Structures are given as structure tokens and as C-alpha cells.
Coordinates of C-alpha atoms and ligand atoms in Angstrom, one line a residue:
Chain B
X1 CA -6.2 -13.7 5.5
X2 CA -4.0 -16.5 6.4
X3 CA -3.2 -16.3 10.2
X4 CA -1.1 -18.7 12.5
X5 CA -2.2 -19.0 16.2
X6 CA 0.6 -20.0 18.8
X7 CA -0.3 -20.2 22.6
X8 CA 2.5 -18.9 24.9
X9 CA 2.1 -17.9 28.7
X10 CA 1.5 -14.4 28.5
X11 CA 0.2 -13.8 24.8
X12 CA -1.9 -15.2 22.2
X13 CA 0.5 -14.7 19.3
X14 CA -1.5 -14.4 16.0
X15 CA 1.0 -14.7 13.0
X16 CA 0.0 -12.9 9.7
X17 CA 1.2 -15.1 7.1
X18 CA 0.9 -12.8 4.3
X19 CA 2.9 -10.2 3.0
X20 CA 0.1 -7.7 2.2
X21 CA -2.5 -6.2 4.3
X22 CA -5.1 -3.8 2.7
X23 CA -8.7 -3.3 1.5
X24 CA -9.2 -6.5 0.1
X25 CA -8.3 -8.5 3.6
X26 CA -8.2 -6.6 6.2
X27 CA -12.2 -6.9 7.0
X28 CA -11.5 -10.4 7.5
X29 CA -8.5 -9.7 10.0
X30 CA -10.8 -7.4 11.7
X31 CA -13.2 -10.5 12.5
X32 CA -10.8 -12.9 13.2
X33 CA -9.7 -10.3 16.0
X34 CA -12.6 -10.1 17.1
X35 CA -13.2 -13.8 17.3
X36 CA -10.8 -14.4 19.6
X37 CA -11.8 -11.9 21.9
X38 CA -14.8 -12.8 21.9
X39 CA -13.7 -16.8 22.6
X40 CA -11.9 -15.1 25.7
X41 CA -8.5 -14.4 24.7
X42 CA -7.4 -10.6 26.9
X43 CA -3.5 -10.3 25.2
X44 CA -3.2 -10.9 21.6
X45 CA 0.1 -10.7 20.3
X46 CA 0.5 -9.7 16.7
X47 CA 3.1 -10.7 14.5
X48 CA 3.7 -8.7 11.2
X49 CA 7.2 -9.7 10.6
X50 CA 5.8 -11.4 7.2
X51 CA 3.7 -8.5 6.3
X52 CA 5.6 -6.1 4.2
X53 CA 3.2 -3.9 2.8
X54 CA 0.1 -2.4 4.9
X55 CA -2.8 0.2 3.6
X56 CA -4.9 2.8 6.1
X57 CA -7.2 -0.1 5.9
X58 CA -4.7 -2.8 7.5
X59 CA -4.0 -0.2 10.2
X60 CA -7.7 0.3 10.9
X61 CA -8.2 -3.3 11.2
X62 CA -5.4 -3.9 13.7
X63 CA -6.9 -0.2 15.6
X64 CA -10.6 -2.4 15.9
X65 CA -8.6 -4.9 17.2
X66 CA -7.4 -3.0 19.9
X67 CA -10.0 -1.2 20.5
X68 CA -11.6 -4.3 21.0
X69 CA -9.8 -5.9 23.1
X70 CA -9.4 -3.0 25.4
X71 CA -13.0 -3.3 25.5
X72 CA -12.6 -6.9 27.1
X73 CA -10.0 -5.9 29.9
X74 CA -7.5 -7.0 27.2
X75 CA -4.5 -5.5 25.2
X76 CA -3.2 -5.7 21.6
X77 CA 0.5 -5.4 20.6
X78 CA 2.6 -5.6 17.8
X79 CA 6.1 -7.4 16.7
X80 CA 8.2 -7.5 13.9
X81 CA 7.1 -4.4 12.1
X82 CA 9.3 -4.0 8.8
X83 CA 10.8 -0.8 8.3
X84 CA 8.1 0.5 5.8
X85 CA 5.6 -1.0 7.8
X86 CA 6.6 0.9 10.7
X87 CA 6.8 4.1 8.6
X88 CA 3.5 3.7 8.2
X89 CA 2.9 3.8 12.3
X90 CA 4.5 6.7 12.1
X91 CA 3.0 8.7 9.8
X92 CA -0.3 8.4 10.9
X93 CA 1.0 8.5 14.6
X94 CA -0.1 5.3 15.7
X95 CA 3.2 4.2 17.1
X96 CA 1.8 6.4 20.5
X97 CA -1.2 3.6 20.8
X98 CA 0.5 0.6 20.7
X99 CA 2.8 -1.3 22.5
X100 CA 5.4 -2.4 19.8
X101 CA 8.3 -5.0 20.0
X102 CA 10.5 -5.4 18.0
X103 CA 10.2 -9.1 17.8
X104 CA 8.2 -12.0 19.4
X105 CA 11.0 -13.2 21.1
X106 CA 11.6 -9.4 23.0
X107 CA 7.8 -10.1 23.8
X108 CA 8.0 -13.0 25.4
X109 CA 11.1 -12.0 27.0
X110 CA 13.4 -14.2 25.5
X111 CA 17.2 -13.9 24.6
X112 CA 17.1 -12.9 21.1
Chain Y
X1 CA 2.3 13.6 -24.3
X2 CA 4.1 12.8 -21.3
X3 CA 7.9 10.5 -21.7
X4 CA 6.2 7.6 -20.1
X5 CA 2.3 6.7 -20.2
X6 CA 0.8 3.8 -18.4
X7 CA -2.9 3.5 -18.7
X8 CA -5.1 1.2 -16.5
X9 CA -8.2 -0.4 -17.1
X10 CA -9.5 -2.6 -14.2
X11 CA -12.3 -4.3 -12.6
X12 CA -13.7 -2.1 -9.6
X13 CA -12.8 -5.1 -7.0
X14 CA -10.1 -5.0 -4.0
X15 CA -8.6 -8.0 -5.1
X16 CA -6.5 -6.2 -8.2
X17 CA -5.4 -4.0 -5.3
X18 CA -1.8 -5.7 -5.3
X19 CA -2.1 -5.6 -8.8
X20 CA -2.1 -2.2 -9.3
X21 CA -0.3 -1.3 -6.4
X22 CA 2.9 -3.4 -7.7
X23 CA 2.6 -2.0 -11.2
X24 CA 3.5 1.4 -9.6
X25 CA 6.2 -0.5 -7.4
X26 CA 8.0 -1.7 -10.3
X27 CA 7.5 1.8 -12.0
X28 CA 8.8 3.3 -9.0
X29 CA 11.5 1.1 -8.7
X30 CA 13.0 1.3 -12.3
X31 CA 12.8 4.9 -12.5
X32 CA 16.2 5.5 -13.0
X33 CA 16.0 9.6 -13.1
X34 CA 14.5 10.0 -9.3
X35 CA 18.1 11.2 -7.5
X36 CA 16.2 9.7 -3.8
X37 CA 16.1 6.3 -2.5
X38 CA 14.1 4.1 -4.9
X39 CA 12.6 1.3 -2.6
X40 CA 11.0 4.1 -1.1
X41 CA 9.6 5.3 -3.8
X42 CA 8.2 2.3 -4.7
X43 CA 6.7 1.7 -1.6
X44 CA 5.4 5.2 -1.6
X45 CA 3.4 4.7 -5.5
X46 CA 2.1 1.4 -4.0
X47 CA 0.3 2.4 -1.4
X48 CA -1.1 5.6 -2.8
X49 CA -1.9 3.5 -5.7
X50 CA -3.7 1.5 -2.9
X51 CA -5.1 4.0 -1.2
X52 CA -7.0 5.8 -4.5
X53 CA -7.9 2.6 -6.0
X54 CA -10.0 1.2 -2.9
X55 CA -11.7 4.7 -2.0
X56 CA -12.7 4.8 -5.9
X57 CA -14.2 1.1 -5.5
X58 CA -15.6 1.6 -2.0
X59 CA -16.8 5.4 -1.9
X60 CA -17.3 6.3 -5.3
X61 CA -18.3 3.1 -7.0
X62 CA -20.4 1.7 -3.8
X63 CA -18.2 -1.7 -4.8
X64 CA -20.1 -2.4 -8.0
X65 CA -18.2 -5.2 -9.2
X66 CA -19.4 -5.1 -12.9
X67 CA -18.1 -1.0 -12.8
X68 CA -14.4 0.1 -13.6
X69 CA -11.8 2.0 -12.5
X70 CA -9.3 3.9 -14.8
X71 CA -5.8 4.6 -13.7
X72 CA -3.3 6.8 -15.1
X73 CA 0.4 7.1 -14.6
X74 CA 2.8 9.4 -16.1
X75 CA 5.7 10.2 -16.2
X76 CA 7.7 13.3 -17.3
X77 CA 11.6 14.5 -16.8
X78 CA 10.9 15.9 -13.5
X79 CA 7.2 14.7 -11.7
X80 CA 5.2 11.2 -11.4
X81 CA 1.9 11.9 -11.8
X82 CA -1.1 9.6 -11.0
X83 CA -5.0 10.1 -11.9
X84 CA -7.3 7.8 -10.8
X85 CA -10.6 8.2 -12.1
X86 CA -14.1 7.6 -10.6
X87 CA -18.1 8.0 -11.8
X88 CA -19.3 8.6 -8.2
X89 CA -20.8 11.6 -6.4
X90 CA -17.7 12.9 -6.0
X91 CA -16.2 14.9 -2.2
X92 CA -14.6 18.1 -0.8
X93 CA -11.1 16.8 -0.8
X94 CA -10.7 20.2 1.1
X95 CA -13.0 19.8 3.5
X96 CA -10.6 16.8 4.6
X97 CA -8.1 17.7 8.1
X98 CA -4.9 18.1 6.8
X99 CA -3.7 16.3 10.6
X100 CA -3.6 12.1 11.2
X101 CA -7.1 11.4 12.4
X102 CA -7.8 10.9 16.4
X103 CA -6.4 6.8 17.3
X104 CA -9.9 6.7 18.1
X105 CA -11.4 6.5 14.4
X106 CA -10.8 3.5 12.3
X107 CA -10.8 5.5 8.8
X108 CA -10.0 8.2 7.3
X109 CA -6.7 7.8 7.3
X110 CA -5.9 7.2 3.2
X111 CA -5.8 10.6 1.8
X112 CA -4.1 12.1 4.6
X113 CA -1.0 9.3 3.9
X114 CA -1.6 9.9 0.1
X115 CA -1.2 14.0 1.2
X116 CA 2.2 12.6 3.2
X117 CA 3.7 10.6 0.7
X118 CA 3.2 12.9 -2.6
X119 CA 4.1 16.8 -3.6
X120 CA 1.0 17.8 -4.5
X121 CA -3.0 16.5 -4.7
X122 CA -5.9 17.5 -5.7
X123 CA -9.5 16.2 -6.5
X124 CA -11.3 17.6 -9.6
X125 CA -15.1 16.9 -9.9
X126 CA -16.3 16.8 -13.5
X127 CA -20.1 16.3 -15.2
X128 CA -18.1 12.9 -17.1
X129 CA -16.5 11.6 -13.3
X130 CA -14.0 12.7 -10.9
X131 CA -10.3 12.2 -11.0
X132 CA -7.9 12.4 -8.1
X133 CA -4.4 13.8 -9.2
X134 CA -1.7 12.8 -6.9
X135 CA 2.3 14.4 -8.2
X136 CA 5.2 13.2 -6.8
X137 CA 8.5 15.6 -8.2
X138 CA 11.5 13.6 -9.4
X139 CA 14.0 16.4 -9.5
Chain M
X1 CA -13.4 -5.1 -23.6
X2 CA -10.8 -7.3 -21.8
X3 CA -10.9 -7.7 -17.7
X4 CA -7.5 -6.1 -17.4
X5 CA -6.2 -3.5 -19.8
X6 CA -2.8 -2.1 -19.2
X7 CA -1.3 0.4 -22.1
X8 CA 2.1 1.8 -22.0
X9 CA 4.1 4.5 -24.1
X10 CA 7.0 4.4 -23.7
X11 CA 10.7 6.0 -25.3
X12 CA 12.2 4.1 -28.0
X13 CA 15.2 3.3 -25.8
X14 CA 16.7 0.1 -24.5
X15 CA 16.9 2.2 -21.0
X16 CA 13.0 1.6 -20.5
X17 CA 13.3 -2.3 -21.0
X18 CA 13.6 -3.6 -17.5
X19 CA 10.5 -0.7 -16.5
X20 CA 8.1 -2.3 -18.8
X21 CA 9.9 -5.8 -18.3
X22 CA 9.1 -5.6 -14.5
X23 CA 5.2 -4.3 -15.4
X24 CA 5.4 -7.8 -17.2
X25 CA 6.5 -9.6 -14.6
X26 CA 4.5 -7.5 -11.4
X27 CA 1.1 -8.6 -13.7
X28 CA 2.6 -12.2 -13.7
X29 CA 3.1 -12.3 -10.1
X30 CA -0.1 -10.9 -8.7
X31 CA -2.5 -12.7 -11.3
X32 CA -4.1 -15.1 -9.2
X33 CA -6.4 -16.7 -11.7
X34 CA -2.9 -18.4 -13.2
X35 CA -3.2 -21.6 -12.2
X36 CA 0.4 -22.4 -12.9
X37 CA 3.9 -21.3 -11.7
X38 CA 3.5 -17.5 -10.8
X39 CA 7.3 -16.7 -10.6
X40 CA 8.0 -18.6 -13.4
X41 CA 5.3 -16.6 -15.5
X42 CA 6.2 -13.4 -13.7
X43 CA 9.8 -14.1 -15.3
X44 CA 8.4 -15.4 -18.7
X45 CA 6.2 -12.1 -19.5
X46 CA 8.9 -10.0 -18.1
X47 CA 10.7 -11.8 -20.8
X48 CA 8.6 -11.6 -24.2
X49 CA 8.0 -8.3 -23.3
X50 CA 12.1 -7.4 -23.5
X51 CA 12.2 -9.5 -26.4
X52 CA 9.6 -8.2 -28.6
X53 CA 10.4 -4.3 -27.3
X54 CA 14.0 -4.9 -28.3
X55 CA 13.1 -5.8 -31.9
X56 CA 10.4 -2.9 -32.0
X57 CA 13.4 -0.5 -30.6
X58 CA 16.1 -2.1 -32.6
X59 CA 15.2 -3.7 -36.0
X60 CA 11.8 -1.6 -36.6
X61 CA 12.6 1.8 -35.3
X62 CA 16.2 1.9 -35.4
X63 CA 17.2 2.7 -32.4
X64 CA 15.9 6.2 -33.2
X65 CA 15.7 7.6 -29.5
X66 CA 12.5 10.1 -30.5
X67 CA 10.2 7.5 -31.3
X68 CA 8.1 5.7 -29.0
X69 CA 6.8 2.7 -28.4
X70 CA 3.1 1.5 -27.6
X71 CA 2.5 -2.1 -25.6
X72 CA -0.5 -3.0 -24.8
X73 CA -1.4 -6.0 -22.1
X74 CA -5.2 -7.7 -21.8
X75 CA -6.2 -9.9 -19.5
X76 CA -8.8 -12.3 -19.9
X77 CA -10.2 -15.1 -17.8
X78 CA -8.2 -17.6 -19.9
X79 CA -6.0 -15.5 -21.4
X80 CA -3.1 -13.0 -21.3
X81 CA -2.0 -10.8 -24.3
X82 CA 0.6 -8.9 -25.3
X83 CA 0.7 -6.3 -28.2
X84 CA 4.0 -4.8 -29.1
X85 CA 3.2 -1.8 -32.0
X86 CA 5.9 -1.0 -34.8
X87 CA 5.5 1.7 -37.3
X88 CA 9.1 0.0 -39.1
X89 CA 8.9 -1.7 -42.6
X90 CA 7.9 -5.4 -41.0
X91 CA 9.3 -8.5 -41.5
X92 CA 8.0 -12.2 -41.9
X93 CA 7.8 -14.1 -38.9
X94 CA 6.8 -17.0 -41.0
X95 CA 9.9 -17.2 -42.5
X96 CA 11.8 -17.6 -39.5
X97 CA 13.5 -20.8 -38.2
X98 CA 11.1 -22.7 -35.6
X99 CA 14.9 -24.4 -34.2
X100 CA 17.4 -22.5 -32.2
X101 CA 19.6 -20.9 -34.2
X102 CA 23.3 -22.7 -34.4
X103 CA 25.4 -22.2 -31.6
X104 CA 27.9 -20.2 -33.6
X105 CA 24.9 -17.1 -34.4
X106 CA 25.3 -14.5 -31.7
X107 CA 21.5 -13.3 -32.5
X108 CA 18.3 -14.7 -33.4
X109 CA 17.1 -15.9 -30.2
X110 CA 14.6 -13.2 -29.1
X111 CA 11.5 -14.7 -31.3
X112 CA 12.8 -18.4 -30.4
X113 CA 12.4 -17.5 -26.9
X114 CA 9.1 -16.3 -27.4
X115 CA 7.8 -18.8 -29.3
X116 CA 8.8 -21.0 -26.8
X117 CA 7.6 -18.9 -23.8
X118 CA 3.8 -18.2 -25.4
X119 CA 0.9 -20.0 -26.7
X120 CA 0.2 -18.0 -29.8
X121 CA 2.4 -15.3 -31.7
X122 CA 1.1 -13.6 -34.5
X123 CA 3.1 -10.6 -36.8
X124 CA 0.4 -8.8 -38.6
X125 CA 1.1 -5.6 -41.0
X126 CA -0.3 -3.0 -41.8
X127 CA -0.2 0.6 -43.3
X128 CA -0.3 2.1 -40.0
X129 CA 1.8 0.0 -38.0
X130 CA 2.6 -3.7 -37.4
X131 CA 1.9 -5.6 -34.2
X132 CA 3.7 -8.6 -32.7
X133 CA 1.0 -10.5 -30.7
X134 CA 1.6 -12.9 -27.8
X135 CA -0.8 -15.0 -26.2
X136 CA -0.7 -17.1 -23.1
X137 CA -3.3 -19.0 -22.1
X138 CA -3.7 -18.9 -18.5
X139 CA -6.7 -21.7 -18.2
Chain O
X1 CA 27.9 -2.9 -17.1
X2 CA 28.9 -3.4 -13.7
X3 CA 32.2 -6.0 -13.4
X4 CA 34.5 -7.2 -10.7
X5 CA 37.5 -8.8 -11.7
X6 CA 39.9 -11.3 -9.8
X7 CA 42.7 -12.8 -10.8
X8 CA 43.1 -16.4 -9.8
X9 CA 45.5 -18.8 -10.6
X10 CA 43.5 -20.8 -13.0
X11 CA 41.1 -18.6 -14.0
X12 CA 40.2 -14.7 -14.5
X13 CA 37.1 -14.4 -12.9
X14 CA 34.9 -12.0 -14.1
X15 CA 31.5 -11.1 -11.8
X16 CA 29.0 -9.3 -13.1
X17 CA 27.4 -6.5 -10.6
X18 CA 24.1 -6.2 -12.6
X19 CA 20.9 -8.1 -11.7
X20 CA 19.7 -7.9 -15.6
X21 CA 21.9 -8.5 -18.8
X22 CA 20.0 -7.1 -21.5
X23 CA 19.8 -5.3 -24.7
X24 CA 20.6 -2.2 -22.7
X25 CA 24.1 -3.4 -21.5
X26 CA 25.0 -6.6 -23.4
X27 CA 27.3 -4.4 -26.2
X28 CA 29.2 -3.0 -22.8
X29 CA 30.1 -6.9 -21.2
X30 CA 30.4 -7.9 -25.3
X31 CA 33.2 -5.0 -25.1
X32 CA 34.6 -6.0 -21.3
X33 CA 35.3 -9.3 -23.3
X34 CA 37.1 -8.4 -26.0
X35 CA 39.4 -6.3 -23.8
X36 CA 40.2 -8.6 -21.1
X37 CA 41.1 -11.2 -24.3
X38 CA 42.8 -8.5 -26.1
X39 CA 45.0 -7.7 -23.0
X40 CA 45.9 -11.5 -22.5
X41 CA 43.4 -13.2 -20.9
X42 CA 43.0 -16.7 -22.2
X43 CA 40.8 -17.9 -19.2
X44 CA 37.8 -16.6 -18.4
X45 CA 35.1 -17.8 -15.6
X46 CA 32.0 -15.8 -16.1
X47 CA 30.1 -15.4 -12.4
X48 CA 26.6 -15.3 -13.1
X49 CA 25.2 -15.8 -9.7
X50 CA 24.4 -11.8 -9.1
X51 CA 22.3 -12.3 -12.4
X52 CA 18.5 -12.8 -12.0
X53 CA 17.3 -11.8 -16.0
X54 CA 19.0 -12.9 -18.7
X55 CA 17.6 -11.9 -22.9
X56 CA 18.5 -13.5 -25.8
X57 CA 20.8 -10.5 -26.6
X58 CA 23.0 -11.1 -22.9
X59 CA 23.2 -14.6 -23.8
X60 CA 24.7 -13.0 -27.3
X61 CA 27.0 -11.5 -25.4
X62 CA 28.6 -14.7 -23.3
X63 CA 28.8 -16.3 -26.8
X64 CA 30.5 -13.4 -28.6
X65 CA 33.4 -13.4 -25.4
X66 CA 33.3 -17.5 -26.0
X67 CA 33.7 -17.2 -29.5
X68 CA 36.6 -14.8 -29.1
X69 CA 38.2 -16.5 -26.3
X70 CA 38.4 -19.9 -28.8
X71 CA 40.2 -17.6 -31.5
X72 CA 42.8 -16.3 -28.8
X73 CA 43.2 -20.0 -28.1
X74 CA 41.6 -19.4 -24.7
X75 CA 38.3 -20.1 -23.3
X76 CA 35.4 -18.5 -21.4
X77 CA 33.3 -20.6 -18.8
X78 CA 29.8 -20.3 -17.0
X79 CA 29.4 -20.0 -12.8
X80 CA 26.7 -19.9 -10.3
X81 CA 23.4 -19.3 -12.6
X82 CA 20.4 -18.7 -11.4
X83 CA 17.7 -21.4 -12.6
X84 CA 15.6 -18.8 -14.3
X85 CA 18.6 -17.5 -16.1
X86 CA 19.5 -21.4 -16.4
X87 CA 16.1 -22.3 -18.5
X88 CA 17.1 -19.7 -20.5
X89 CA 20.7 -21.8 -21.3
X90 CA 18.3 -25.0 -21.5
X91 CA 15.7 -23.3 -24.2
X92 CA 18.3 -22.8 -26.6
X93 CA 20.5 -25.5 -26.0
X94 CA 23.5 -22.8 -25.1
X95 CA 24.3 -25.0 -22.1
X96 CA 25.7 -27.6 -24.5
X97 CA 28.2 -25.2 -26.1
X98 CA 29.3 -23.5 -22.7
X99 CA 31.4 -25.6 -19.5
X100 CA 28.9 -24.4 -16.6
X101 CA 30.0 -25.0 -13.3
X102 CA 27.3 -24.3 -10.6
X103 CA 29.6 -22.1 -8.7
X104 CA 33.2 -20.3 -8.7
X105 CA 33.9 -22.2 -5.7
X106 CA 33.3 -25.2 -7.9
X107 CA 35.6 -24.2 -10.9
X108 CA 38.3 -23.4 -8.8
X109 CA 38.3 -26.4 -7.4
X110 CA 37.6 -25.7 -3.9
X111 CA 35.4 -27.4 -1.4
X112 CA 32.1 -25.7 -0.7
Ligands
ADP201 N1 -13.2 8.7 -4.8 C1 -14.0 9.1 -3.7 N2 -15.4 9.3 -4.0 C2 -16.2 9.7 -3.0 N3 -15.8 9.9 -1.7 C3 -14.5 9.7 -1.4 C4 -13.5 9.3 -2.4 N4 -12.3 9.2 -1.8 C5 -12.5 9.5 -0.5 N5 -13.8 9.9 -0.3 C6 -14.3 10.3 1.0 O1 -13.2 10.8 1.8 C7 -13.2 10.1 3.1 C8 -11.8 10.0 3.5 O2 -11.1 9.0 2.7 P1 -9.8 8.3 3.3 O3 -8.9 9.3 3.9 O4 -9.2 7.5 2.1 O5 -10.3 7.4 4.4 P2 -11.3 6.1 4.4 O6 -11.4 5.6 3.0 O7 -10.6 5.2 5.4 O8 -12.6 6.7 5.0 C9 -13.9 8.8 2.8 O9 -14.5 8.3 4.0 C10 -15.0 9.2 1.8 O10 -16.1 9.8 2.4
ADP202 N1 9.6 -5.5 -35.0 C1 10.5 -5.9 -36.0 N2 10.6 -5.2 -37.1 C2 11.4 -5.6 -38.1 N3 12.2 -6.7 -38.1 C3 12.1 -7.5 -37.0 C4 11.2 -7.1 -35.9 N4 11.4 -8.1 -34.9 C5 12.2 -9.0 -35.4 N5 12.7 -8.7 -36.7 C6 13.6 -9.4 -37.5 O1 13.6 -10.8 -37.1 C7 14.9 -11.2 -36.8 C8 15.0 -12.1 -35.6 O2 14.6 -11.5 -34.4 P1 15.0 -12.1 -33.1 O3 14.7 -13.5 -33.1 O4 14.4 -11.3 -32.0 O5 16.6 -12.0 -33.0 P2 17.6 -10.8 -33.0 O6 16.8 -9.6 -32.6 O7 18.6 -11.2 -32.1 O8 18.1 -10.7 -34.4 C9 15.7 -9.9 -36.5 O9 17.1 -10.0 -36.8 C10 15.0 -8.9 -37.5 O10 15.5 -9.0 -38.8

């Protein structure tokens, strides 16, 4: 699982850099979740803007994460979703658990 | 004989996942008779191509990498209709919640997007393996 | 048995040639052990397989719209195959020009392009059928 | 065969609205050809840039509407391929026989 890590004020924004999320990666996204929780990071950002496809697995993976870092007095949220991605949210009702942005920049509050 | 038969043949690893999952994109996108929208579709037959293939390499073939998983897609004038077959114990796909799972839980949340995305499914048990039949109507 | 196995049936009709063209080129794109440019094999198979489906459609089958046409697709470690089945009278690959035909022929390029496209292309006949086979090494 | 056609003072540019020329609709654009020549046409430019799969039997049909264009004492031109559809041109040697410009922009002689 390729991942890009950018420090801002408020967030750690971790940057999926690929455009599939399922079975065969998503353990490994799980753990780097839980890596940098575990390093001390409370608000991890998540940016799926380059993910375009995502399994029940994918989901589950970014749920542990959240789980997680609620867990450490932290949050999890999510920017960027594509449309299908989102759909997939939706479905399953997961859109009511997380915070969701529509972009980094809305995130971090700046003028898109 | 259905109009258009794709059979698949492939190593019981996650890593032909997006293999499989785009042969049923491209399938899904090309299909020229389905009136809806097309991306969708194709979307759609990926991730329940996704979905089938991973819970017949993880649940039913305990990830055995030297096992195999047989895939099935056909199609006729008026239904899409995928079989993916495994050798495992086999489980009451009725037994399943027909609601999305608590946030709470991790899993479980495969068939019930599989039971979203497609007309009908089913999960027959057999003495030679199990199949899972997932239809998605064209008309 | 190969790694990958992936048969189709498919409609003698030109319709189907960008469905079975895009399985081509989805296989292409998602096969990781190619070492080489993935988009440019993805658009290579995508490719042979309209050429070689064409001629099965066309020239073997005349374009007779209740026939069908069987394709197979192995994958090896090292190596990618293509079968396209004909039950028409054959012809002798042999015989054919290895050059690109003269600018001022309007046809003749389909087995040129494949030639050039593929490692390895064999016509065999038979009383049941011929097959046009297409390799590509992917080592 | 899906075609746009525009009228321009040096050339009749004809678009085609189809990702994929092949054995499916190369006899329809082989037809468009013959009746834009038929009608008068003497200059076509052929824009290829909506095209991402081109088959021996779509190159067929630019070379049937070239050869017909020559006998009406006209001619038919190439614009805005793709490079995919490009090697195809290169592999057998069809880019010697057509004039290719890289776009219509280009052929009608305005700045890009
Ligand atoms: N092919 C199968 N063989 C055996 N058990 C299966 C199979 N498919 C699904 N199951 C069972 O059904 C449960 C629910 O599957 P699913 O909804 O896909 O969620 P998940 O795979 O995340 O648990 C699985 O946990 C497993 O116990
Ligand atoms: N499957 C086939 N059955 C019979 N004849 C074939 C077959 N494939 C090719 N041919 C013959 O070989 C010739 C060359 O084929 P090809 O290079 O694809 O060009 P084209 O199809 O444009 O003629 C065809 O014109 C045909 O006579």
C-alpha cells in the first residue's frame, strides 16, 4: 500500500496513492494506521481522492483505523471520496461514522 | 448455452483480485444491451467480482495458495449472471442479516453489498463444492 | 494447467469485438508479472485479439451471425497465450507476406499487425477446427 | 459511426465521435467518405484525436476515403492521433502515405 504522509497543523494527512483498495492491501493499510497511532499521531486525515475502487475490506480497514484512533483520544476523517467510492459509504451506512470532506483543502480550511 | 460465456481459472491468491474484478469491469462496460448507466455497472461486477472471489480464497479456501478458484460469467439477452465456485465447508448464506452490519464490526460487510448491488443471490452447497450465484437483470 | 485460464464464447458478430478486445487489454493492464510497458501491452492484446476475432468472424465463419466463437487466454509465468478457434476451411499463414502490404491494399494488415505485436503465431488445422495461436513472452 | 462535420475554409473537417474504429464500424466511416467526396468534397481533414483503438480494418477505411479523394482530384489528411493509434500508422508504414498533422489547430494553420 503506497501511502504519502504530509504534516499540516491540525491533521496528519495520509495520502493513498493507489487506485484500488481491497483484500489484497487493505491488511497492510490497517497497520500502517495503526502505526501512527501508536507513534502518537490523535487526527489522521485520509485522503482517497486517488482511490477509485474500494471492497468491504478497504472499508473495514479504514473502520479499524478509526476505531483505533478513537481509542487513543484521536479521530479519523476522510477527503476526496470519488463518487463510487462514496456510494460505497453509503450503502453500507458508514457515511453516519465519519467525518467526510470533500477535499483536503475544505479540511484544512482553505479556499478551494 | 448462454450468448456470452467467460470462464475463469485462477490462482486462489488476493493479488488477481483486480484482475478479475476488471475483467467484469470491461464486460460490464461493453455491454451494449443494459438500457442503465454502464460505468455503474461496471463498477457494480467489479466489486462483487471482488467481494466473491476474496471470501472464496479467505473463507472457503483458508488462503491455500496452490488451490483454485473458478469463475463464471454469463451472459444472456436479459440477466448477467456470475458463479463463483469454491471446495470449502460451505455457509448459511440465509443465516446472513439482510441489514449493513453495526459500524462497530469490521466484516461482514461483502455479501450484504453483493445482496445491494445484484437482482438476485443465492449460495448452493454441493458434495463436488459450493457456488455462489449472483444475477444482475439487463432488461 | 496454465496459472491463468480465461475462456470465452462469444457471438460470431463484429458487435462483441471491443468486449473481448477490452478482456485483452483489462488482463494486460493488471498483469503485474510483465515486466514491460503495461498500457502498451494492455493495447497490444486488446489488439491481436480484434485482429484474429475479425478473421475468425469474417473470412472463416462468414460473418454468419449464429455461430460463435471460442478464445481462449493462458497465462504463464513467462508467457501469455492466445487461442482464437475457427471451424472455417483454413488458410496458410505460411504463405502470407512477412512485409506490409503496399500502401495501395485496403486489407491485409490484421496478421502483419500481429506478427509484429507477438512472439510466436502459429495456424494449425484440423478436422475439428483450426486455431490461430499467439504467444507473448512476458519474461 | 459517430461524425461531426465542419466546414472550414481550407478544409472539411471530419471528427470522429467514436473511441474505437474497428471492423464493427469501419464499412460506415468507408461509406461517410465516399459521400462527403461524392457530394463535392475534395478536402478532407480526418480528426483522430477522440480515437483511442484503431484495427487494421479502420486504418482500411482512412485509406479507402484517401484513395477516393486522389481519384476526385482531392485529398484526405490525418489530425490529432493518439500515439497508440500512431504506432499503429508507424507498424505499417501508413504514416508515409498520409499528410498527418498533430492537430486541426495545426492544419488550419492556427496558433495553438
Ligand atoms: N465462500 C464462502 N465459504 C465459506 N464461508 C463464507 C463464504 N463466503 C462468505 N462466508 C461466510 O460469510 C461471512 C460473511 O461474509 P462477508 O459478508 O463477505 O463478510 P466478511 O468476508 O468481511 O466476513 C464470512 O465471514 C464467512 O463466515
Ligand atoms: N481464420 C481465418 N480463416 C480463413 N482465412 C483467414 C483467416 N484469417 C485470415 N485469413 C486469410 O488471410 C488473409 C489475411 O488476413 P489479414 O492479414 O487479417 O487481413 P484481412 O483480414 O484484412 O484480409 C485474409 O484475407 C484471409 O484470406
Amino acid at each position: 500500500m503506497q501511502v504519502e504522509i504530509e504534516k499540516h497543523p491540525e491533521w496528519m494527512i495520509v495520502r493513498l496513492g493507489e487506485p484500488r483498495v481491497d483484500a489484497h492491501n487493505s491488511d497492510a493499510l490497517k497497520e500502517r494506521f495503526q502505526k501512527l497511532l501508536e507513534s502518537g499521531e490523535k487526527r489522521l486525515l485520509v485522503d482517497l481522492s486517488q482511490v477509485r475502487f474500494i471492497d468491504s475490506s478497504g472499508l473495514g480497514a479504514l473502520l479499524s483505523g478509526y476505531k483505533n484512533a478513537n481509542l487513543h483520544q484521536g479521530t479519523l476523517a476522510l477527503a476526496g471520496l470519488q463518487p463510487r467510492v462514496k456510494e460505497m459509504f453509503e450503502l453500507t451506512r458508514l457515511n453516519r461514522v465519519f467525518e467526510v470532506y470533500s477535499s483536503v483543502d475544505e479540511a484544512i480550511g482553505k479556499q478551494s | 448455452m448462454s450468448d456470452i460465456e467467460v470462464d475463469i481459472l485462477v490462482p486462489n491468491q488476493t493479488r488477481y483480485l483486480s484482475l478479475i474484478g476488471s475483467i467484469g469491469e470491461a464486460i460490464g462496460r461493453e455491454l451494449d444491451r443494459y438500457q442503465g448507466d454502464r460505468e455503474a455497472l461496471a463498477y457494480h461486477l467489479n466489486l462483487v467480482l471482488t467481494e466473491a472471489l476474496a471470501n472464496a480464497i479467505r473463507h472457503a479456501h483458508c488462503a491455500d495458495v496452490h488451490k483454485t478458484v473458478r469463475v463464471e460469467i454469463h451472459v444472456d439477452p436479459d440477466c448477467l449472471c456470475i458463479k463463483v465456485h469454491d471446495q470449502g465447508q460451505g455457509f448459511d448464506l440465509k443465516a446472513l442479516p439482510e441489514m449493513p452490519p453495526d459500524p462497530c464490526f469490521e466484516h461482514g460487510r461483502g455479501l450484504f453489498l453483493i445482496r445491494c448491488l445484484m437482482d438476485e443471490v443465492e449460495y448452493q452447497r454441493g458434495v463436488d463444492g459450493n457456488v455462489l450465484v449472483m444475477k444482475k437483470r439487463l432488461g
